[in-house]
Structures are given as structure tokens and as C-alpha cells.
Short mmCIF file of C-alpha atoms in Angstrom, two decimals:
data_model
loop_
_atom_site.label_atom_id
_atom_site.label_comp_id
_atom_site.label_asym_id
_atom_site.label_seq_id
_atom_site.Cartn_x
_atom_site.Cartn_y
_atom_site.Cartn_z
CA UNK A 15 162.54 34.76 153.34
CA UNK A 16 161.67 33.92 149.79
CA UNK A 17 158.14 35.76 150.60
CA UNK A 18 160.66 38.97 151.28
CA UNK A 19 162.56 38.32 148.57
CA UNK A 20 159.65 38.29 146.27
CA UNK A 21 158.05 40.93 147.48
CA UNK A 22 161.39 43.47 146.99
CA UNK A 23 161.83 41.94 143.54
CA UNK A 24 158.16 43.22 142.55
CA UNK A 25 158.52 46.57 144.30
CA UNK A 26 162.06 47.13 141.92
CA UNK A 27 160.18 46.19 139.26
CA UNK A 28 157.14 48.61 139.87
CA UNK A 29 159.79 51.48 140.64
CA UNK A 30 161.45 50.73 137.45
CA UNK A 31 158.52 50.33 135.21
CA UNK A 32 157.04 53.55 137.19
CA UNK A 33 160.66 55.75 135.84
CA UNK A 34 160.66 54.41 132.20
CA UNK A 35 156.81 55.48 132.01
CA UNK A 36 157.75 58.97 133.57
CA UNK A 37 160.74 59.14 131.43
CA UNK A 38 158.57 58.26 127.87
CA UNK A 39 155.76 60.47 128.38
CA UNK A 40 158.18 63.71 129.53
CA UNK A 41 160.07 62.96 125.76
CA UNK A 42 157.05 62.58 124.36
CA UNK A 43 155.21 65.69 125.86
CA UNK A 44 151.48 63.70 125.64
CA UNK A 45 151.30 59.77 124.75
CA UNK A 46 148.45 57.08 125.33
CA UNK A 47 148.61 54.20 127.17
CA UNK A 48 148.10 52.57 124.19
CA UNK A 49 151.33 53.74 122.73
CA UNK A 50 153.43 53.57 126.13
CA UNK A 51 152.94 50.25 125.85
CA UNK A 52 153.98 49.47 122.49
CA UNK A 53 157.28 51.85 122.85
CA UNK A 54 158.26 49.85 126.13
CA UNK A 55 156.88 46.54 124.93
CA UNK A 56 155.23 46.43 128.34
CA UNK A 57 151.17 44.92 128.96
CA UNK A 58 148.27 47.05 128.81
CA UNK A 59 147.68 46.02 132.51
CA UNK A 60 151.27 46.50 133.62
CA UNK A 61 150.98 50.21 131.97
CA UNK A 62 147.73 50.95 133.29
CA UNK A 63 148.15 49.95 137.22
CA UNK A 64 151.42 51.96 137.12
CA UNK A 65 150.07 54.94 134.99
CA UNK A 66 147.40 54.89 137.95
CA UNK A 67 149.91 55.37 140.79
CA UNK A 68 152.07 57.84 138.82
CA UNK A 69 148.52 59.97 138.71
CA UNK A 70 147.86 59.30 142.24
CA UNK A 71 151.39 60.68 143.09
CA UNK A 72 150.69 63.48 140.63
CA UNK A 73 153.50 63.39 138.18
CA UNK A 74 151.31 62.70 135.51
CA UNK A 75 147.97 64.12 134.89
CA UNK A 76 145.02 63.36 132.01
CA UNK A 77 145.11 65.21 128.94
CA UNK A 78 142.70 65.58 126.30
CA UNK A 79 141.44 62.67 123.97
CA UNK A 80 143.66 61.74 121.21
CA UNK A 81 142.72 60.53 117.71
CA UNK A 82 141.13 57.12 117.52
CA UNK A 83 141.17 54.77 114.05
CA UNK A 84 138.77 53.24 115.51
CA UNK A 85 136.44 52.74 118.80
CA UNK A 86 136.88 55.06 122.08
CA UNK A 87 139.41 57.60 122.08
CA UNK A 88 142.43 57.37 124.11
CA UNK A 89 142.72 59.75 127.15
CA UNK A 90 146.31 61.63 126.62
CA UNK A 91 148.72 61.25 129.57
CA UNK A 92 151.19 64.60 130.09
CA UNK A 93 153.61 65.51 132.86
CA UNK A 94 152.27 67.15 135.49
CA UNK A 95 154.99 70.15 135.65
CA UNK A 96 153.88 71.55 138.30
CA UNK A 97 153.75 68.66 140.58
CA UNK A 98 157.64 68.95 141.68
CA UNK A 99 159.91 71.82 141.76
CA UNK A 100 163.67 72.01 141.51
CA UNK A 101 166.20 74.74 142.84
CA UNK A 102 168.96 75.56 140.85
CA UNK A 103 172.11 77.07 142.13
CA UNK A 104 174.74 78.36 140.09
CA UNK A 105 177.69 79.71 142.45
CA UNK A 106 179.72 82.58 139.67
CA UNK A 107 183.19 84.24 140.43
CA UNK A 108 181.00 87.25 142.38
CA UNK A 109 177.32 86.24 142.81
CA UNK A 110 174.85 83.67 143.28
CA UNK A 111 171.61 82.85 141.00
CA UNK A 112 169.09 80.84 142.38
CA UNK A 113 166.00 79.81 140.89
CA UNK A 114 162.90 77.55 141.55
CA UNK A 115 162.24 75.72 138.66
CA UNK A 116 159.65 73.24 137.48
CA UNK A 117 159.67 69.93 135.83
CA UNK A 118 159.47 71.58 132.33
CA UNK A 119 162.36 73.68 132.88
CA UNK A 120 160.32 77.09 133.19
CA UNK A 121 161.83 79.26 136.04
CA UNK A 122 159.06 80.16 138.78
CA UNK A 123 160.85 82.43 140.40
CA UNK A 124 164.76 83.30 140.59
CA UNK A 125 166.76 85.90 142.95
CA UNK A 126 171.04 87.09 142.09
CA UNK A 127 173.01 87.60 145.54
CA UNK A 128 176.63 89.08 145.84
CA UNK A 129 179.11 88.05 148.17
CA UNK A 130 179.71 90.18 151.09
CA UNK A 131 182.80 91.88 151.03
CA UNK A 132 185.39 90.95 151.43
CA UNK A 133 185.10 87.83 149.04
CA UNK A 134 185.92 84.77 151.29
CA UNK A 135 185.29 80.95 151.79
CA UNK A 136 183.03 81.82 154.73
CA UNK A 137 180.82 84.72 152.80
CA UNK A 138 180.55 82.46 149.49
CA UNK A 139 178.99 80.00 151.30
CA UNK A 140 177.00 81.69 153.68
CA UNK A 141 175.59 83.50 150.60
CA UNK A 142 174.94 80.26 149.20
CA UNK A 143 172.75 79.27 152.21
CA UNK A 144 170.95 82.67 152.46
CA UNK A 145 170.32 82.85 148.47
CA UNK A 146 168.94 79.10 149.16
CA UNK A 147 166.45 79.43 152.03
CA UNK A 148 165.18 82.91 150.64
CA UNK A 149 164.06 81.33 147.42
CA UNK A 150 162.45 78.45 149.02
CA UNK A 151 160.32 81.07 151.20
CA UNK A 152 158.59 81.76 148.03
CA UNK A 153 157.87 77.88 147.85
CA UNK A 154 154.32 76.86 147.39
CA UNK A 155 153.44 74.24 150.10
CA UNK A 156 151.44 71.98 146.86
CA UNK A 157 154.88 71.20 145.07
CA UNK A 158 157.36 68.88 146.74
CA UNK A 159 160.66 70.10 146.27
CA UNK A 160 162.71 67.47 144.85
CA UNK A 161 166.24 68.08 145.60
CA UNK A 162 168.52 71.50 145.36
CA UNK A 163 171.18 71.32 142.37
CA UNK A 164 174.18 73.44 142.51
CA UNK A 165 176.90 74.22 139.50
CA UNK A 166 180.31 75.57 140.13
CA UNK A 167 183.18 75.85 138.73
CA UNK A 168 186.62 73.82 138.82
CA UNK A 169 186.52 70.10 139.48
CA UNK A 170 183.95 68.87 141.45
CA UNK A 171 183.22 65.35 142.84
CA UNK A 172 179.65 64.83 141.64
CA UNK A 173 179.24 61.03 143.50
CA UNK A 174 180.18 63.09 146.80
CA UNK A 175 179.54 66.88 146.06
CA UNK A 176 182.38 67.86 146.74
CA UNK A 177 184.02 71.20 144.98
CA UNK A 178 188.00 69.25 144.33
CA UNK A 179 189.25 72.64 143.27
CA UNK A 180 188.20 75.87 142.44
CA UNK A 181 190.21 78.71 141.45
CA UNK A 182 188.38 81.30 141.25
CA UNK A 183 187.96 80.90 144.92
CA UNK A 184 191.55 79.23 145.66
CA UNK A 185 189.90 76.53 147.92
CA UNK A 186 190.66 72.71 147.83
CA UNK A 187 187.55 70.03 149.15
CA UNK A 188 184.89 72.05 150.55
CA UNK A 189 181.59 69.37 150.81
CA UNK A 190 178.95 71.99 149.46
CA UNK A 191 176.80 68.76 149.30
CA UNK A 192 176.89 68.04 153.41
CA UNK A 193 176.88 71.89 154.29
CA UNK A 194 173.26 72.59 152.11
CA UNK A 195 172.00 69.28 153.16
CA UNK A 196 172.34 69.63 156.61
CA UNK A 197 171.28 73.37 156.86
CA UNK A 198 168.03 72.39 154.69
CA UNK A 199 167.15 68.35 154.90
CA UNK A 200 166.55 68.51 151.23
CA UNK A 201 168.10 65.97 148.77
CA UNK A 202 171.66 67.90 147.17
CA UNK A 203 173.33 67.09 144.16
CA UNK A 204 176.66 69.36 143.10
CA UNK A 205 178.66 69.21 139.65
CA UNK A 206 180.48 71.52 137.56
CA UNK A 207 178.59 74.52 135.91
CA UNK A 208 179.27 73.76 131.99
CA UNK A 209 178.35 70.06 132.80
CA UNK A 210 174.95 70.83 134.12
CA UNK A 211 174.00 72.77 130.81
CA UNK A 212 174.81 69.48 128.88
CA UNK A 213 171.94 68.12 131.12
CA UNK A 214 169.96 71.49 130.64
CA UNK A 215 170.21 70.86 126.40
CA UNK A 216 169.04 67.45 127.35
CA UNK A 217 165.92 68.13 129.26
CA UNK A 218 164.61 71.28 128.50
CA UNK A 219 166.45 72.53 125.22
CA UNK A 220 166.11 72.59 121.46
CA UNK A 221 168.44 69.83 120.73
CA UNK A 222 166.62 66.90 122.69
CA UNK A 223 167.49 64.68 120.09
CA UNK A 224 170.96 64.82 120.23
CA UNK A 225 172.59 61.84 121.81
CA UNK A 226 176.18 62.91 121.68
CA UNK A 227 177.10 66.17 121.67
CA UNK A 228 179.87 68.73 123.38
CA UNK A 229 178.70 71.72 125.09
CA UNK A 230 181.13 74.76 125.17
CA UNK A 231 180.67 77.19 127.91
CA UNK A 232 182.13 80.56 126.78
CA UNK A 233 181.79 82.63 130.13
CA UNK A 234 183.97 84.21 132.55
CA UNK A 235 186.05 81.21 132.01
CA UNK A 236 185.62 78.30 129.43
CA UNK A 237 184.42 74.88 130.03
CA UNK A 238 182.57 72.18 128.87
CA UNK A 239 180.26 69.39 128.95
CA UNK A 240 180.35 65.76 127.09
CA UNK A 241 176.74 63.57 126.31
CA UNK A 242 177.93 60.41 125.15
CA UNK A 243 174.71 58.51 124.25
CA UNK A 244 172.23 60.19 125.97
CA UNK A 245 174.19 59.91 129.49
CA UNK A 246 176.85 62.47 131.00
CA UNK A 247 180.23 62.01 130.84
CA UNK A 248 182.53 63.16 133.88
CA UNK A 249 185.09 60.94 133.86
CA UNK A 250 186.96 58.66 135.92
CA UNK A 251 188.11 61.79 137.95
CA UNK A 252 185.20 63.73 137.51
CA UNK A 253 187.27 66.31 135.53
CA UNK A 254 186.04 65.60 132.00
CA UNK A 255 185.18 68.63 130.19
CA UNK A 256 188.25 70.57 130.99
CA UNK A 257 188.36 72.08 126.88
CA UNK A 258 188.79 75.37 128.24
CA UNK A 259 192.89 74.12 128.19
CA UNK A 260 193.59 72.82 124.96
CA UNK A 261 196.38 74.87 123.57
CA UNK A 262 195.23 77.05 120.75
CA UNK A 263 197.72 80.00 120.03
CA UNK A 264 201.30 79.49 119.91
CA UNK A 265 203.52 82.12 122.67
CA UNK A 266 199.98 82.61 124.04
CA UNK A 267 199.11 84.14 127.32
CA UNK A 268 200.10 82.32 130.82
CA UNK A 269 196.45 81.07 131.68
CA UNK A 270 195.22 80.05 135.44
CA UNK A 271 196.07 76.62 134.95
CA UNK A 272 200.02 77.48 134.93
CA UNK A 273 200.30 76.47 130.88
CA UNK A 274 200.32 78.99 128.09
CA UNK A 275 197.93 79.19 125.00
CA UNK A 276 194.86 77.90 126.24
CA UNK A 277 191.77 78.59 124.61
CA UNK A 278 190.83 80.19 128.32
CA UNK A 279 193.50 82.69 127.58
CA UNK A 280 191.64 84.16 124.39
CA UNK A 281 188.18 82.92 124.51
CA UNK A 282 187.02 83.57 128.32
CA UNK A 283 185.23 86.83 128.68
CA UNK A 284 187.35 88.98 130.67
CA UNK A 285 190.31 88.09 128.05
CA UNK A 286 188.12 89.17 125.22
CA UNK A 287 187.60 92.49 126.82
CA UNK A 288 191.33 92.78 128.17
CA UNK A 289 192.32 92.40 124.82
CA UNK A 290 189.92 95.15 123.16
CA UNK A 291 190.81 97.73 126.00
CA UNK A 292 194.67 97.00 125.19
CA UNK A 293 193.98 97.80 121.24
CA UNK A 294 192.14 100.62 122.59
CA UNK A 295 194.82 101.95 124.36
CA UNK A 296 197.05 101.99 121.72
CA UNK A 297 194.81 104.06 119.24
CA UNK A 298 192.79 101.60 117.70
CA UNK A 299 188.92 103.73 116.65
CA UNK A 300 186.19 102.05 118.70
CA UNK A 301 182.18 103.44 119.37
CA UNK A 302 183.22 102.21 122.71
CA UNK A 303 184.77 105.42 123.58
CA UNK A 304 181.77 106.96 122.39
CA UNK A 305 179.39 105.27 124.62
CA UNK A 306 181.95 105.09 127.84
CA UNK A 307 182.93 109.14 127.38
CA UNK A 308 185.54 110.27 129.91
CA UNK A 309 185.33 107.23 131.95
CA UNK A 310 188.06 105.13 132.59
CA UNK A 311 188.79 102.06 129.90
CA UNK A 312 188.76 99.59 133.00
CA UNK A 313 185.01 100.39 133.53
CA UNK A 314 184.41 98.61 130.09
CA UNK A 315 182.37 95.12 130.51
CA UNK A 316 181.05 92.57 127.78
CA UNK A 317 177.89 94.35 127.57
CA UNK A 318 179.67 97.58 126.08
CA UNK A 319 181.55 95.24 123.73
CA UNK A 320 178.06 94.07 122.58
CA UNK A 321 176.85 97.21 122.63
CA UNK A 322 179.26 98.36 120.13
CA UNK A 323 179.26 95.62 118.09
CA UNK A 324 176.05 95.90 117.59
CA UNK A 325 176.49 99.21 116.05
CA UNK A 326 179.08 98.28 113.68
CA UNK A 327 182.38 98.59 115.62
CA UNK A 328 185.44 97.34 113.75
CA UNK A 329 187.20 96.25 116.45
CA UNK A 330 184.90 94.32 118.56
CA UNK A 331 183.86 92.79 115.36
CA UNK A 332 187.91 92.01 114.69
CA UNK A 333 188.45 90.54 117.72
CA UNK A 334 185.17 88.28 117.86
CA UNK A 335 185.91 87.13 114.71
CA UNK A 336 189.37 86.00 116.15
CA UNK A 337 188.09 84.43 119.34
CA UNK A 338 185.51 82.37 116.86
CA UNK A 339 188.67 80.88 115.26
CA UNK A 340 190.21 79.85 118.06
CA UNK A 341 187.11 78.47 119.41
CA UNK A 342 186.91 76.43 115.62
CA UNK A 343 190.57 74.96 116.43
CA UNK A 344 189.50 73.95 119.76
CA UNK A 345 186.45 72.37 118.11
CA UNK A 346 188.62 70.81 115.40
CA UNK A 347 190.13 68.40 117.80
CA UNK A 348 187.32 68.08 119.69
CA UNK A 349 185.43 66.80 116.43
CA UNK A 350 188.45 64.82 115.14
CA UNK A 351 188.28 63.13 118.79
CA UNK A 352 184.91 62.51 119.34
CA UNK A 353 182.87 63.01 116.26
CA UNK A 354 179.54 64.30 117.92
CA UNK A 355 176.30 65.01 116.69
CA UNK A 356 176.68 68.78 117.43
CA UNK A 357 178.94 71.25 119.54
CA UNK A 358 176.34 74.05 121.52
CA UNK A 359 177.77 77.08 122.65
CA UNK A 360 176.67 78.46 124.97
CA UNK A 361 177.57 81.16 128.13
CA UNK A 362 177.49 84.96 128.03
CA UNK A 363 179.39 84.97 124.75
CA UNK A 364 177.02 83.41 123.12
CA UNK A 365 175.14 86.39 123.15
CA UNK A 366 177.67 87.92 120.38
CA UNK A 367 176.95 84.43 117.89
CA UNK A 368 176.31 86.33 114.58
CA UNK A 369 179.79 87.83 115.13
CA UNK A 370 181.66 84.63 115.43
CA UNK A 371 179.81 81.38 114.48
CA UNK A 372 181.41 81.65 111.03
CA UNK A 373 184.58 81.75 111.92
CA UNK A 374 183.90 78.83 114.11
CA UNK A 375 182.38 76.60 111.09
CA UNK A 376 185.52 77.69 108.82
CA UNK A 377 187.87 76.76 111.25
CA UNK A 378 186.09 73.77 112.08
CA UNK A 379 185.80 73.00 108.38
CA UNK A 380 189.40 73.66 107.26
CA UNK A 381 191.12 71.75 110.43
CA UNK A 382 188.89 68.69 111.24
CA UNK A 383 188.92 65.52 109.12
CA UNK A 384 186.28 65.70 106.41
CA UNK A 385 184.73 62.16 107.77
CA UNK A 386 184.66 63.52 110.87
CA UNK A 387 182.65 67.15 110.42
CA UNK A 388 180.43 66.01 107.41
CA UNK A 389 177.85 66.27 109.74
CA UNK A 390 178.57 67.97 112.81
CA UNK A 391 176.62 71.00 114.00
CA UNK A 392 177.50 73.55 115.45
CA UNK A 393 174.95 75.23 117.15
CA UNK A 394 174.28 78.51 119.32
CA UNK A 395 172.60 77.06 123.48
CA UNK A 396 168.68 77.10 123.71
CA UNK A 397 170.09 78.72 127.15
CA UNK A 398 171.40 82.24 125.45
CA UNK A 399 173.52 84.46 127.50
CA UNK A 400 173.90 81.99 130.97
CA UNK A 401 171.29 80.48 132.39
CA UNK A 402 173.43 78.04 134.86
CA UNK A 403 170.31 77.71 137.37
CA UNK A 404 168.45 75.62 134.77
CA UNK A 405 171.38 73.84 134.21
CA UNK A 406 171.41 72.66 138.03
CA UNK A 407 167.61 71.80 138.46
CA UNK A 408 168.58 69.85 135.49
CA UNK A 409 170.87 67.89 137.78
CA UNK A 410 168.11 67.20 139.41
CA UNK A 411 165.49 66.50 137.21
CA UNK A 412 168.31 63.92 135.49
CA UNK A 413 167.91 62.04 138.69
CA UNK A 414 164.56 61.97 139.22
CA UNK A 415 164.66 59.48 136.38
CA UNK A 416 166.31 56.96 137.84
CA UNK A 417 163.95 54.46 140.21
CA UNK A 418 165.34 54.78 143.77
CA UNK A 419 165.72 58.64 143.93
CA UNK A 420 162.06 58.57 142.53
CA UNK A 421 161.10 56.21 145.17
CA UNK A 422 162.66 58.11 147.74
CA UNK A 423 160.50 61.05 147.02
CA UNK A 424 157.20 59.15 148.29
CA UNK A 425 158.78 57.65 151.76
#
């Protein structure tokens, strides 16, 4: 018994020892044993034995030598990225993305599949599956694929996968976890689509650094993601994040949540164009009617809107500037509440920044409390436009980090 008991302690141990050295040399991008010991104020032998099993699995591989101040030089250590691959799932209002991605973040391959028509529970899921198992045909047999990660949004139950609600899609507790799982006998992990890119920032952005930071996802709707040092936040419901409603305009729009003046209602993409058609409509001068002709207004989409603004159109640029202040008075009390490091924004607006990120930092400036913006950022996504299937494999990745879901990849 206490042979047993021994013998389980040491094997935690190893599995532990084995994550924090996979975890230090991935921030680190190429380290020597030398210095992984020193930064985890673990032996030389403890470091080397497990460095030796971490090449034998093929995580990490040899580099080149590093600098010596004296006697041999140290052999580098560096992830082996290609060694495990990820699929990312990001389930939108009309389509599926899918990607394979590997353990740096870079996408191998990535496919986009609508919904059959008409949109139902049973075609967004079956698309789901088919989106999944066509993307892991292009799978090559020498990478292991680590586990499937899926974003949505609405609230979802990331501890059981579970999508609680989601409104775009009017359906209550639908296990998305159990369904992929069991079609695929592949590890699943589900949570909510602007939460994931927190996780994305973490792993394979820019801002690696940052250990607490909001992300704002400014897409067909508007959500967002909490890092609270270094770890996700969901919340005790699994609903933090929700910044899409905090009221911003007074006798605002009804938004989808049943309240009125939500940043949602002014900031989420199909708003920002609603509103531009509805100036159009009553006579405001836009290049958009240029560039759509004698088409009809409701064939306008966020890529005309850029299109325009890009050329020097008055009222896109109006309007952007507007949604950039409201987005600055949501930010205000996010800042006063929180004090981060940073807020990213990120989502398809993001790919109009340079006509709104100053009215964001005036905003931001003018209505948080000086002690509590001094020295926030605010910051446009390494993820521009909407990447959402990096965001997922990030899920993934996230948990390949800790021991027993590492472990569980060599049974």
C-alpha cells in the first residue's frame, strides 16, 4: 500500500514537473536546461531526466547551441510545434470555421461551412460534425490530435460543454461536448467565443505579457473575455464576460437581451450598418451608393462600410467615430472596475480601428478615474478581423498545460 502510494506520488510529481517544463520553454520560445532550472528552482538531474521524456514524447525538440561564458555550450530546447495539432471550431450566427492548428498557433489548414437551409438545431449541428470530420481528413497521421475546441456564443457551461443559452439559435442546454465526443473519440472542450480569444491573446498573440486584461469582441454581437492573473475568468455561472449589456445610451434601442441601451444595440455589427442604411435613407451623401449602384440598401454589409470608409466617406466615418465612444463608456466602467493592464479589441470591427480607437481613448480618458487609466492600454487584437478558430485550439492548448490532460495524451 505505501509502495502504491509512493509510487503515484512520484508519477504526480513527474507529470507536474513534465507541464511546468513544457509551459517555460513555450514562453520562452528556446531556453537551456541550464536556465530551466534556475527559473523553476528545480535540479539539473530532475530537469534533465524529464527534458529527456518530453523529447522522447516529442513536444520538445533540440535547438541550436546557445552562448556559453564559459566551457561547452548549452544545447537550446524549443517546442516541437508540430508534434500536436489542435482543431478549432468557431460555430457563427450562419457558418462554421474550422481549422487545424498547431502548437504555435499557425493554422495548417482551415475550411467555412453554411448551414443547410433552413437554419435549425438539427442542421447547425450536423454541420458542426461534417465541418469537423472533413478537416480532420486532411490530418497527418505523425501529429496526435490533442483535443477539438469549439467557441459559441451565449452562455456556455465550460466544466460540462454545454451551450446554457444561445440566442442566436433560440436553444436552451444542447451538450455540444457529448455529441462531438461521441461522434469522434477525441478529447472536447466548449466555451464561449469572445472567451476563447482571451486565451488566443494569451498563447499565441502580441500581448503575452499581459496578466490581466479585458478582451472586447466587436462582431455580429459584442462580448467579452476577462484574464485575471494569467488564468480565465468565467465566473461562478460561467457567464462572465457578458459587457456586450452594459447600458451605454440613454432611450437606446430594445437589444436581444429584453433591456434597452446596451452597448450590443450600437456597437454589434449589424447595428452599425442598420444605422448607416437608416441615415442613408433619409438623404444623408455616402460613396456607398456609389459602389452599391441601383441595388437595394439592404444588400449593404460591413465590408462596403469599410470600403467606403476607406475612401473618405463622412458618414461611415461619423458613425464609427460614435460607436468608438460608446465602446470608451463601456470601457470606462470596465477600467474603473477592474483596472487591467490593457483592453484588446478585437472581432470584425476591429478591422475599421483607425476610425474609432480615438474616440475610444477619449472616452476612456474623460470618464474613468485618473488612478485607474494612468496606465491602461487599449489595444487593437493580434487576431484582426475574427479569427475565433484560434481562439478554440487555444482552449485546448490552455489545457494541455495542466498535468493530467497532458498525461492523458500518452495512455
Amino acid at each position: 500500500m505505501n509502495s502504491n502510494m509512493t509510487l503515484k506520488r512520484n508519477s504526480r510529481e513527474q507529470s507536474h514537473n513534465r507541464r511546468k517544463i513544457l509551459k517555460k520553454v513555450w514562453e520562452n520560445e528556446t531556453i537551456s536546461r541550464a536556465e530551466l532550472a534556475k527559473q523553476l528552482h528545480l535540479s539539473p538531474a530532475t530537469v534533465s531526466s524529464n527534458v529527456a521524456e518530453l523529447v522522447r514524447m516529442n513536444y520538445i525538440r533540440l535547438g541550436k547551441e546557445g552562448d556559453s561564458s564559459g566551457g561547452r555550450k548549452p544545447i537550446m530546447l524549443e517546442i516541437n510545434e508540430d508534434s500536436l495539432a489542435a482543431v478549432g471550431i468557431t460555430v457563427m450566427k450562419e457558418s462554421v470555421l474550422s481549422s487545424l492548428v498547431n502548437l504555435k498557433g499557425e493554422v495548417i489548414d482551415s475550411r467555412l461551412d453554411k448551414y443547410t437551409l433552413p437554419i435549425s438545431k438539427d442542421s447547425i449541428l450536423s454541420t458542426i460534425l461534417f465541418s469537423i470530420k472533413k478537416i480532420l481528413a486532411i490530418w497527418n497521421n505523425n501529429q496526435k490530435i490533442c483535443g477539438i475546441g469549439i467557441g459559441m456564443h451565449g452562455v456556455v457551461d465550460y466544466s460540462s460543454g454545454i451551450s446554457i443559452f444561445a440566442p442566436y439559435f433560440s436553444w436552451h442546454y444542447i451538450n455540444i461536448k457529448t455529441l462531438v465526443e461521441e461522434e469522434f473519440h477525441i478529447p472536447v472542450l466548449v466555451d464561449n467565443d469572445a472567451r476563447v480569444m482571451v486565451l488566443a491573446e494569451k498563447w499565441f498573440g502580441k500581448y503575452r505579457s499581459l496578466q490581466n486584461f479585458i478582451f472586447l469582441s466587436l462582431d455580429e454581437g459584442v462580448g467579452g473575455g476577462i484574464m485575471v492573473d494569467g488564468k480565465l475568468f468565467r465566473g461562478s455561472g460561467y457567464a462572465a464576460g457578458e459587457i456586450g449589456h452594459i447600458h451605454v445610451k440613454e432611450n437606446g434601442s430594445k437589444c436581444i437581451c429584453g433591456n434597452y441601451g446596451c452597448l450590443e444595440t450600437v456597437a454589434a455589427i449589424p447595428r452599425i450598418v442598420g444605422e448607416i442604411v437608416d441615415q442613408i435613407r433619409l438623404g444623408y451623401p455616402s460613396y456607398i451608393t456609389d459602389i452599391i449602384g441601383d441595388k437595394p440598401l439592404n444588400l449593404i454589409d460591413f465590408d462596403i462600410v469599410l470600403e467606403a470608409v476607406k475612401k473618405g466617406d463622412d458618414l461611415c466615418k461619423k458613425v464609427l467615430s460614435k460607436v468608438g465612444m460608446y465602446i470608451g463608456v463601456a470601457s470606462a466602467d470596465i477600467i474603473n472596475f477592474f483596472n487591467p493592464e490593457a483592453i484588446i479589441i478585437g472581432g470584425k470591427l476591429s478591422l475599421a480601428w483607425d476610425y474609432f480607437k480615438e474616440d475610444v481613448r477619449e472616452t476612456v480618458i474623460r470618464q474613468s478615474m485618473h488612478e485607474c487609466n494612468k496606465n491602461v492600454k487599449i489595444l487593437r487584437s493580434s487576431f484582426v478581423g475574427c479569427r475565433g478558430d484560434i481562439g478554440a485550439a487555444a482552449l485546448v492548448v490552455d489545457k494541455i498545460l495542466e498535468e493530467n490532460f497532458l498525461q492523458s495524451l500518452n495512455k
